[in-house]
mmCIF file of C-alpha atoms in Angstrom:
data_model
loop_
_atom_site.group_PDB
_atom_site.id
_atom_site.type_symbol
_atom_site.label_atom_id
_atom_site.label_comp_id
_atom_site.label_asym_id
_atom_site.label_seq_id
_atom_site.Cartn_x
_atom_site.Cartn_y
_atom_site.Cartn_z
ATOM 1 C CA MET A 113 138.923 -223.625 174.352
ATOM 2 C CA LYS A 114 142.338 -222.250 173.534
ATOM 3 C CA ARG A 115 142.142 -219.932 176.553
ATOM 4 C CA LYS A 116 141.279 -222.855 178.852
ATOM 5 C CA ALA A 117 144.231 -224.865 177.502
ATOM 6 C CA THR A 118 146.561 -221.915 178.096
ATOM 7 C CA LEU A 119 145.284 -221.535 181.676
ATOM 8 C CA ALA A 120 145.721 -225.252 182.364
ATOM 9 C CA GLY A 121 149.240 -225.132 180.951
ATOM 10 C CA GLY A 122 150.090 -222.187 183.185
ATOM 11 C CA VAL A 123 148.807 -224.008 186.286
ATOM 12 C CA MET A 124 150.844 -227.109 185.399
ATOM 13 C CA SER A 125 153.965 -224.999 184.861
ATOM 14 C CA ILE A 126 153.543 -223.407 188.277
ATOM 15 C CA MET A 127 153.104 -226.784 189.957
ATOM 16 C CA LEU A 128 156.223 -228.146 188.223
ATOM 17 C CA ALA A 129 158.188 -225.077 189.274
ATOM 18 C CA PHE A 130 157.271 -225.692 192.896
ATOM 19 C CA ASN A 131 159.270 -228.850 193.411
ATOM 20 C CA ALA A 132 158.309 -230.865 196.492
ATOM 21 C CA SER A 133 161.925 -231.271 197.581
ATOM 22 C CA GLY A 134 161.505 -229.177 200.714
ATOM 23 C CA GLN A 135 158.328 -228.942 202.767
ATOM 24 C CA ALA A 136 158.145 -226.357 205.569
ATOM 25 C CA ASN A 137 155.932 -228.618 207.698
ATOM 26 C CA THR A 138 155.663 -232.354 208.147
ATOM 27 C CA LYS A 139 153.169 -234.879 209.465
ATOM 28 C CA PHE A 140 151.909 -234.220 213.031
ATOM 29 C CA ASN A 141 153.256 -230.655 213.228
ATOM 30 C CA MET A 142 150.980 -228.129 214.968
ATOM 31 C CA VAL A 143 151.068 -224.413 214.114
ATOM 32 C CA ASN A 144 149.485 -221.493 216.014
ATOM 33 C CA ASP A 145 148.838 -218.197 214.199
ATOM 34 C CA PRO A 146 147.704 -215.231 216.303
ATOM 35 C CA TYR A 147 146.910 -212.404 213.882
ATOM 36 C CA TYR A 148 145.464 -208.940 213.361
ATOM 37 C CA GLY A 149 143.300 -208.239 210.331
ATOM 38 C CA PHE A 150 142.435 -205.319 208.091
ATOM 39 C CA PRO A 151 140.239 -203.471 207.493
ATOM 40 C CA ASN A 152 137.549 -202.655 209.997
ATOM 41 C CA TYR A 153 134.902 -201.605 207.532
ATOM 42 C CA THR A 154 133.067 -199.205 209.843
ATOM 43 C CA SER A 155 136.222 -197.163 210.406
ATOM 44 C CA LEU A 156 137.496 -197.446 206.848
ATOM 45 C CA PHE A 157 134.278 -196.360 205.126
ATOM 46 C CA PRO A 158 132.584 -193.635 207.239
ATOM 47 C CA GLY A 159 129.978 -193.179 204.519
ATOM 48 C CA LEU A 160 128.797 -196.761 205.070
ATOM 49 C CA LYS A 161 128.436 -196.592 208.853
ATOM 50 C CA SER A 162 124.700 -196.125 208.570
ATOM 51 C CA SER A 163 124.278 -199.365 206.614
ATOM 52 C CA ILE A 164 126.856 -201.456 208.495
ATOM 53 C CA LEU A 165 125.631 -200.825 212.055
ATOM 54 C CA GLY A 166 122.250 -199.421 211.121
ATOM 55 C CA ALA A 167 123.234 -196.034 212.447
ATOM 56 C CA VAL A 168 119.950 -194.283 211.999
ATOM 57 C CA LYS A 169 118.636 -193.766 208.554
ATOM 58 C CA ASP A 170 118.629 -190.340 206.959
ATOM 59 C CA ASP A 171 117.238 -188.352 209.864
ATOM 60 C CA GLU A 172 117.470 -184.570 210.111
ATOM 61 C CA ASN A 173 117.493 -184.836 213.904
ATOM 62 C CA ILE A 174 120.761 -186.799 213.903
ATOM 63 C CA SER A 175 124.136 -185.056 214.316
ATOM 64 C CA ASN A 176 127.722 -185.705 215.384
ATOM 65 C CA ILE A 177 127.845 -189.230 213.953
ATOM 66 C CA ASP A 178 131.137 -191.018 214.698
ATOM 67 C CA SER A 179 132.220 -194.596 214.053
ATOM 68 C CA ARG A 180 134.982 -196.696 215.563
ATOM 69 C CA GLY A 181 136.162 -200.258 215.311
ATOM 70 C CA SER A 182 138.865 -202.779 216.171
ATOM 71 C CA GLY A 183 140.097 -205.895 214.550
ATOM 72 C CA PRO A 184 139.309 -208.272 213.212
ATOM 73 C CA THR A 185 141.704 -210.227 215.408
ATOM 74 C CA GLY A 186 141.963 -213.951 215.878
ATOM 75 C CA LEU A 187 143.876 -217.157 216.406
ATOM 76 C CA ARG A 188 144.320 -219.982 213.915
ATOM 77 C CA THR A 189 145.496 -223.420 215.020
ATOM 78 C CA GLU A 190 146.366 -226.114 212.496
ATOM 79 C CA PHE A 191 147.363 -229.757 212.884
ATOM 80 C CA PHE A 192 149.094 -231.430 209.922
ATOM 81 C CA LEU A 193 147.736 -234.856 209.018
ATOM 82 C CA ASN A 194 150.441 -235.140 206.364
ATOM 83 C CA ASN A 195 152.773 -232.849 204.396
ATOM 84 C CA TRP A 196 150.036 -231.326 202.253
ATOM 85 C CA PHE A 197 146.823 -231.324 204.332
ATOM 86 C CA GLY A 198 145.975 -229.864 207.740
ATOM 87 C CA VAL A 199 142.871 -229.347 209.876
ATOM 88 C CA GLY A 200 142.289 -226.819 212.619
ATOM 89 C CA VAL A 201 140.210 -224.045 214.171
ATOM 90 C CA ASP A 202 140.013 -220.326 213.358
ATOM 91 C CA ALA A 203 138.520 -217.993 215.996
ATOM 92 C CA ILE A 204 137.771 -214.467 214.689
ATOM 93 C CA TYR A 205 136.646 -211.435 216.707
ATOM 94 C CA SER A 206 135.715 -207.959 215.481
ATOM 95 C CA GLY A 207 134.014 -205.006 217.154
ATOM 96 C CA SER A 208 132.476 -201.762 215.923
ATOM 97 C CA SER A 209 130.464 -198.902 217.341
ATOM 98 C CA VAL A 210 128.599 -195.842 216.141
ATOM 99 C CA SER A 211 127.774 -192.840 218.339
ATOM 100 C CA TYR A 212 125.548 -189.864 217.538
ATOM 101 C CA ASP A 213 123.301 -187.200 219.048
ATOM 102 C CA ARG A 214 119.601 -187.158 218.313
ATOM 103 C CA LEU A 215 117.000 -184.478 218.939
ATOM 104 C CA ASP A 216 114.209 -186.568 220.466
ATOM 105 C CA SER A 217 111.668 -183.937 221.471
ATOM 106 C CA ILE A 218 110.860 -180.240 221.816
ATOM 107 C CA VAL A 219 108.705 -179.236 224.804
ATOM 108 C CA ASP A 220 107.654 -175.616 225.324
ATOM 109 C CA GLY A 221 110.385 -174.522 222.972
ATOM 110 C CA VAL A 222 113.046 -176.506 224.848
ATOM 111 C CA SER A 223 114.999 -179.064 222.827
ATOM 112 C CA TYR A 224 115.856 -182.408 224.410
ATOM 113 C CA THR A 225 118.868 -184.086 222.777
ATOM 114 C CA ASN A 226 120.164 -187.500 223.822
ATOM 115 C CA SER A 227 123.535 -189.113 223.086
ATOM 116 C CA TYR A 228 123.366 -192.640 221.646
ATOM 117 C CA GLU A 229 126.048 -195.270 221.252
ATOM 118 C CA ARG A 230 125.414 -198.543 219.436
ATOM 119 C CA LYS A 231 128.006 -201.301 219.855
ATOM 120 C CA MET A 232 128.271 -204.587 218.023
ATOM 121 C CA SER A 233 130.837 -207.365 218.424
ATOM 122 C CA ARG A 234 131.059 -210.418 216.222
ATOM 123 C CA VAL A 235 132.577 -213.809 217.029
ATOM 124 C CA ARG A 236 133.132 -216.526 214.420
ATOM 125 C CA ILE A 237 134.565 -219.954 215.242
ATOM 126 C CA GLN A 238 135.297 -222.008 212.154
ATOM 127 C CA ALA A 239 136.684 -225.426 211.363
ATOM 128 C CA ARG A 240 139.585 -224.963 208.929
ATOM 129 C CA PHE A 241 140.854 -227.226 206.161
ATOM 130 C CA ASN A 242 144.130 -226.178 204.507
ATOM 131 C CA PHE A 243 145.728 -227.628 201.379
ATOM 132 C CA HIS A 244 149.489 -226.932 201.247
ATOM 133 C CA PHE A 245 151.436 -226.398 198.021
ATOM 134 C CA PRO A 246 154.812 -228.112 197.441
ATOM 135 C CA VAL A 247 157.527 -225.454 197.350
ATOM 136 C CA LYS A 248 161.321 -225.617 197.222
ATOM 137 C CA SER A 249 162.041 -223.601 200.360
ATOM 138 C CA LYS A 250 161.925 -225.305 203.751
ATOM 139 C CA ARG A 251 161.218 -221.896 205.289
ATOM 140 C CA LEU A 252 158.067 -221.207 203.235
ATOM 141 C CA ASP A 253 154.651 -222.810 203.796
ATOM 142 C CA MET A 254 152.068 -221.774 201.164
ATOM 143 C CA TYR A 255 148.446 -222.927 201.351
ATOM 144 C CA ALA A 256 144.823 -222.428 200.290
ATOM 145 C CA GLY A 257 142.061 -223.015 202.800
ATOM 146 C CA ILE A 258 138.339 -223.144 203.448
ATOM 147 C CA GLY A 259 136.459 -222.748 206.704
ATOM 148 C CA ILE A 260 132.919 -223.196 208.013
ATOM 149 C CA GLY A 261 131.510 -222.561 211.461
ATOM 150 C CA SER A 262 129.374 -220.438 213.753
ATOM 151 C CA ASN A 263 128.527 -216.738 213.572
ATOM 152 C CA ALA A 264 127.397 -214.792 216.650
ATOM 153 C CA LYS A 265 126.734 -211.058 217.067
ATOM 154 C CA TYR A 266 126.376 -209.238 220.373
ATOM 155 C CA ARG A 267 124.643 -205.828 220.317
ATOM 156 C CA THR A 268 124.230 -203.202 223.001
ATOM 157 C CA THR A 269 122.730 -199.715 223.160
ATOM 158 C CA PHE A 270 123.747 -196.858 225.458
ATOM 159 C CA VAL A 271 121.694 -193.690 225.945
ATOM 160 C CA ASN A 272 123.533 -190.852 227.671
ATOM 161 C CA GLY A 273 126.123 -193.398 228.812
ATOM 162 C CA VAL A 274 123.593 -195.776 230.407
ATOM 163 C CA LYS A 275 123.044 -199.254 228.977
ATOM 164 C CA THR A 276 119.426 -199.677 227.928
ATOM 165 C CA GLU A 277 117.199 -202.187 226.241
ATOM 166 C CA ASP A 278 116.557 -201.984 222.532
ATOM 167 C CA LYS A 279 113.155 -200.355 223.045
ATOM 168 C CA ASP A 280 113.070 -198.665 219.658
ATOM 169 C CA GLY A 281 113.734 -201.936 217.824
ATOM 170 C CA PHE A 282 116.960 -200.521 216.417
ATOM 171 C CA TRP A 283 118.603 -203.927 215.918
ATOM 172 C CA ASN A 284 115.555 -205.704 214.515
ATOM 173 C CA GLY A 285 116.552 -204.882 210.964
ATOM 174 C CA PHE A 286 119.865 -206.698 211.278
ATOM 175 C CA PRO A 287 119.240 -210.437 211.549
ATOM 176 C CA THR A 288 122.159 -212.753 212.226
ATOM 177 C CA ILE A 289 122.935 -215.687 209.958
ATOM 178 C CA PRO A 290 124.185 -218.408 212.357
ATOM 179 C CA ILE A 291 126.649 -219.906 209.868
ATOM 180 C CA SER A 292 129.888 -218.332 208.608
ATOM 181 C CA MET A 293 132.189 -219.469 205.801
ATOM 182 C CA ARG A 294 135.652 -218.478 204.612
ATOM 183 C CA THR A 295 137.903 -219.119 201.626
ATOM 184 C CA CYS A 296 141.497 -217.914 201.682
ATOM 185 C CA TRP A 297 145.079 -218.122 200.466
ATOM 186 C CA GLY A 298 148.107 -217.514 202.650
ATOM 187 C CA PHE A 299 151.659 -218.381 203.581
ATOM 188 C CA ARG A 300 153.962 -218.704 206.560
ATOM 189 C CA TYR A 301 157.675 -217.877 206.512
ATOM 190 C CA TYR A 302 159.827 -219.353 209.278
ATOM 191 C CA PHE A 303 162.853 -217.552 210.689
ATOM 192 C CA SER A 304 163.749 -220.584 212.816
ATOM 193 C CA LYS A 305 162.423 -224.056 213.566
ATOM 194 C CA PHE A 306 159.850 -222.660 215.971
ATOM 195 C CA VAL A 307 158.988 -219.057 215.025
ATOM 196 C CA GLY A 308 157.881 -217.305 211.838
ATOM 197 C CA MET A 309 155.338 -214.877 210.432
ATOM 198 C CA ASN A 310 152.011 -215.436 208.684
ATOM 199 C CA PHE A 311 150.058 -213.592 206.000
ATOM 200 C CA GLU A 312 146.605 -214.397 204.639
ATOM 201 C CA VAL A 313 144.019 -212.899 202.279
ATOM 202 C CA GLY A 314 140.466 -214.162 202.098
ATOM 203 C CA ILE A 315 136.729 -213.657 202.071
ATOM 204 C CA GLY A 316 134.506 -214.403 205.063
ATOM 205 C CA GLY A 317 136.648 -212.850 207.788
ATOM 206 C CA PRO A 318 139.554 -210.419 207.580
ATOM 207 C CA LEU A 319 140.339 -209.392 204.026
ATOM 208 C CA ILE A 320 144.040 -209.223 204.963
ATOM 209 C CA SER A 321 145.642 -210.553 208.125
ATOM 210 C CA THR A 322 149.181 -210.939 209.416
ATOM 211 C CA GLY A 323 150.829 -212.067 212.620
ATOM 212 C CA VAL A 324 153.318 -214.416 214.288
ATOM 213 C CA SER A 325 153.516 -218.191 213.747
ATOM 214 C CA SER A 326 154.791 -220.725 216.259
ATOM 215 C CA ARG A 327 155.034 -224.442 215.586
ATOM 216 C CA PHE A 328 155.506 -227.642 217.551
ATOM 217 C CA GLY A 329 155.665 -231.288 216.635
ATOM 218 C CA PHE A 330 157.330 -234.671 216.903
ATOM 219 C CA LYS A 331 159.649 -233.955 213.979
ATOM 220 C CA LEU A 332 160.162 -230.362 212.907
ATOM 221 C CA PRO A 333 161.657 -229.689 209.453
ATOM 222 C CA LYS A 334 165.289 -228.629 209.280
ATOM 223 C CA VAL A 335 165.741 -224.963 208.367
ATOM 224 C CA PRO A 336 168.782 -224.191 206.150
ATOM 225 C CA GLY A 337 171.322 -222.094 208.016
ATOM 226 C CA LEU A 338 170.092 -223.253 211.439
ATOM 227 C CA ASP A 339 170.798 -226.985 211.217
ATOM 228 C CA GLU A 340 174.508 -227.084 210.460
ATOM 229 C CA LEU A 341 175.018 -230.011 212.862
ATOM 230 C CA ASN A 342 172.721 -232.430 211.008
ATOM 231 C CA THR A 343 174.389 -235.706 210.149
ATOM 232 C CA ASP A 344 171.826 -237.045 207.709
ATOM 233 C CA GLY A 345 173.910 -235.974 204.719
ATOM 234 C CA THR A 346 171.521 -233.211 203.607
ATOM 235 C CA GLY A 347 173.063 -229.835 202.861
ATOM 236 C CA ASP A 348 176.451 -228.410 203.583
ATOM 237 C CA ASN A 349 177.283 -228.616 207.306
ATOM 238 C CA LEU A 350 180.241 -227.947 209.552
ATOM 239 C CA ARG A 351 180.919 -231.596 210.226
ATOM 240 C CA LYS A 352 181.223 -232.308 206.506
ATOM 241 C CA LYS A 353 183.549 -229.316 206.124
ATOM 242 C CA ALA A 354 185.732 -230.620 208.930
ATOM 243 C CA GLU A 355 185.936 -234.038 207.285
ATOM 244 C CA ASP A 356 186.896 -232.429 203.956
ATOM 245 C CA ALA A 357 189.635 -230.423 205.656
ATOM 246 C CA LYS A 358 190.951 -233.591 207.337
ATOM 247 C CA LYS A 359 191.025 -235.390 203.991
ATOM 248 C CA LYS A 360 192.963 -232.533 202.385
ATOM 249 C CA ALA A 361 195.507 -232.668 205.215
ATOM 250 C CA GLU A 362 195.936 -236.433 204.735
ATOM 251 C CA ASP A 363 196.393 -235.988 200.979
ATOM 252 C CA ALA A 364 199.029 -233.333 201.605
ATOM 253 C CA GLU A 365 200.850 -235.665 204.024
ATOM 254 C CA LYS A 366 200.870 -238.469 201.457
ATOM 255 C CA LYS A 367 202.248 -236.160 198.807
ATOM 256 C CA LYS A 368 204.969 -235.054 201.212
ATOM 257 C CA GLU A 369 205.946 -238.680 201.915
ATOM 258 C CA GLU A 370 206.108 -239.430 198.190
ATOM 259 C CA ILE A 371 208.458 -236.481 197.635
ATOM 260 C CA GLU A 372 210.690 -237.554 200.551
ATOM 261 C CA LYS A 373 210.846 -241.099 199.197
ATOM 262 C CA LYS A 374 211.707 -239.832 195.762
ATOM 263 C CA THR A 375 214.450 -237.635 197.234
ATOM 264 C CA GLY A 376 215.997 -240.602 199.102
ATOM 265 C CA ASN A 377 216.239 -242.632 195.861
ATOM 266 C CA THR A 378 217.992 -239.954 193.800
ATOM 267 C CA GLN A 379 221.610 -240.260 192.758
ATOM 268 C CA THR A 380 224.259 -238.554 194.900
ATOM 269 C CA GLU A 381 226.040 -236.982 192.002
ATOM 270 C CA GLU A 382 227.028 -233.414 192.725
ATOM 271 C CA ASP A 383 225.986 -231.448 189.667
ATOM 272 C CA PRO A 384 224.048 -228.180 189.139
ATOM 273 C CA ALA A 385 220.945 -230.035 187.857
ATOM 274 C CA LYS A 386 220.828 -232.146 191.011
ATOM 275 C CA LYS A 387 221.230 -229.119 193.294
ATOM 276 C CA LEU A 388 218.478 -227.332 191.385
ATOM 277 C CA GLU A 389 216.188 -230.333 191.784
ATOM 278 C CA GLU A 390 216.941 -230.548 195.513
ATOM 279 C CA GLU A 391 216.172 -226.860 195.928
ATOM 280 C CA ARG A 392 212.882 -227.279 194.087
ATOM 281 C CA ILE A 393 211.952 -230.251 196.292
ATOM 282 C CA ARG A 394 212.842 -228.300 199.431
ATOM 283 C CA LEU A 395 210.619 -225.400 198.379
ATOM 284 C CA GLU A 396 207.814 -227.824 197.536
ATOM 285 C CA LYS A 397 208.098 -229.382 201.000
ATOM 286 C CA GLU A 398 207.933 -225.969 202.637
ATOM 287 C CA ARG A 399 204.874 -225.098 200.571
ATOM 288 C CA LEU A 400 203.168 -228.334 201.572
ATOM 289 C CA GLN A 401 204.063 -227.697 205.216
ATOM 290 C CA LEU A 402 202.467 -224.242 205.062
ATOM 291 C CA GLU A 403 199.391 -225.686 203.388
ATOM 292 C CA GLN A 404 199.108 -228.342 206.082
ATOM 293 C CA GLU A 405 199.387 -225.740 208.843
ATOM 294 C CA LYS A 406 196.700 -223.678 207.120
ATOM 295 C CA LEU A 407 194.412 -226.707 206.943
ATOM 296 C CA GLU A 408 195.025 -227.448 210.627
ATOM 297 C CA LEU A 409 194.023 -223.880 211.543
ATOM 298 C CA GLU A 410 190.903 -224.144 209.397
ATOM 299 C CA LYS A 411 190.049 -227.487 211.016
ATOM 300 C CA LYS A 412 190.488 -225.991 214.482
ATOM 301 C CA LYS A 413 188.243 -223.029 213.572
ATOM 302 C CA LEU A 414 185.520 -225.324 212.225
ATOM 303 C CA GLU A 415 185.642 -227.435 215.390
ATOM 304 C CA GLU A 416 185.185 -224.307 217.517
ATOM 305 C CA GLU A 417 182.191 -223.254 215.417
ATOM 306 C CA ARG A 418 180.725 -226.748 215.704
ATOM 307 C CA LYS A 419 181.029 -226.700 219.506
ATOM 308 C CA LYS A 420 179.417 -223.247 219.607
ATOM 309 C CA LEU A 421 176.437 -224.401 217.508
ATOM 310 C CA GLU A 422 176.055 -227.553 219.633
ATOM 311 C CA GLU A 423 175.917 -225.367 222.743
ATOM 312 C CA GLU A 424 173.286 -223.119 221.158
ATOM 313 C CA LYS A 425 171.283 -226.177 220.101
ATOM 314 C CA ARG A 426 171.474 -227.566 223.653
ATOM 315 C CA LYS A 427 170.229 -224.265 225.123
ATOM 316 C CA THR A 428 167.378 -224.179 222.587
ATOM 317 C CA GLU A 429 166.310 -227.715 223.541
ATOM 318 C CA GLU A 430 166.366 -226.725 227.253
ATOM 319 C CA GLU A 431 164.227 -223.652 226.594
ATOM 320 C CA LYS A 432 161.774 -225.627 224.450
ATOM 321 C CA PRO A 433 158.419 -225.981 226.322
#
């Protein structure tokens, strides 16, 4: 009981740590994830090639066994119904093959050896349901998902390079279950509003997969560092900096006017204290003038940066499909 309470407390602490102040995706966004997965079990575990593709049981007449494979590769598409839940499709493809030589017969002392190649490709198309965790970063999208769908296997046999029928019943011992399922955890990290990378681990498909993410939608989230021209008051942006610089310049001008007014109301007595005060005021005015010029230069620089970012934003909108 104590262990369960500790586990529940840990889960609650994690959920509190992930504040929902910044979601990476919003309602009606669509994300595409082409990916490549690891491992291909036939290539990774040569000792299991006999059991995975049925590559001929322990037979003394078999030699030169070799296995190859690709993938699994696929494409995930997800449509966000709201900030925390999305539905989509996951299409997964993987292919493997085993080749070997087999001594089939001996006639009049002459051995007849044939070369065999068994190929199998697998296609799974699953409906996906992803539950997205609230995290602080607007660049990071973390989720857990489940999937269920079809499972199809395509098998071919080649003898001496010629495609043949499965006359020896080689594939009969490998029935296909028509349904596939998947459970997974993954995340996406966005480098811009439209492009990022994805990473996923799971069971019922690729154990590990990674690839590129691209997203579209009616209202894409703002990515810190790439949305400096936003005027909704969120974050620190160039326009706000320009306004702050303008305010500082106005404050400096007011202070200068106050000093000039004070100088005009002073007595005209010629004494060392008065001259010292006038010199101090003159130096203060020069300092304020230099500060104002510095603020003007900073304001001009910020305006140039703002125009540059607006131009880049305009080009991005033009290039957007």
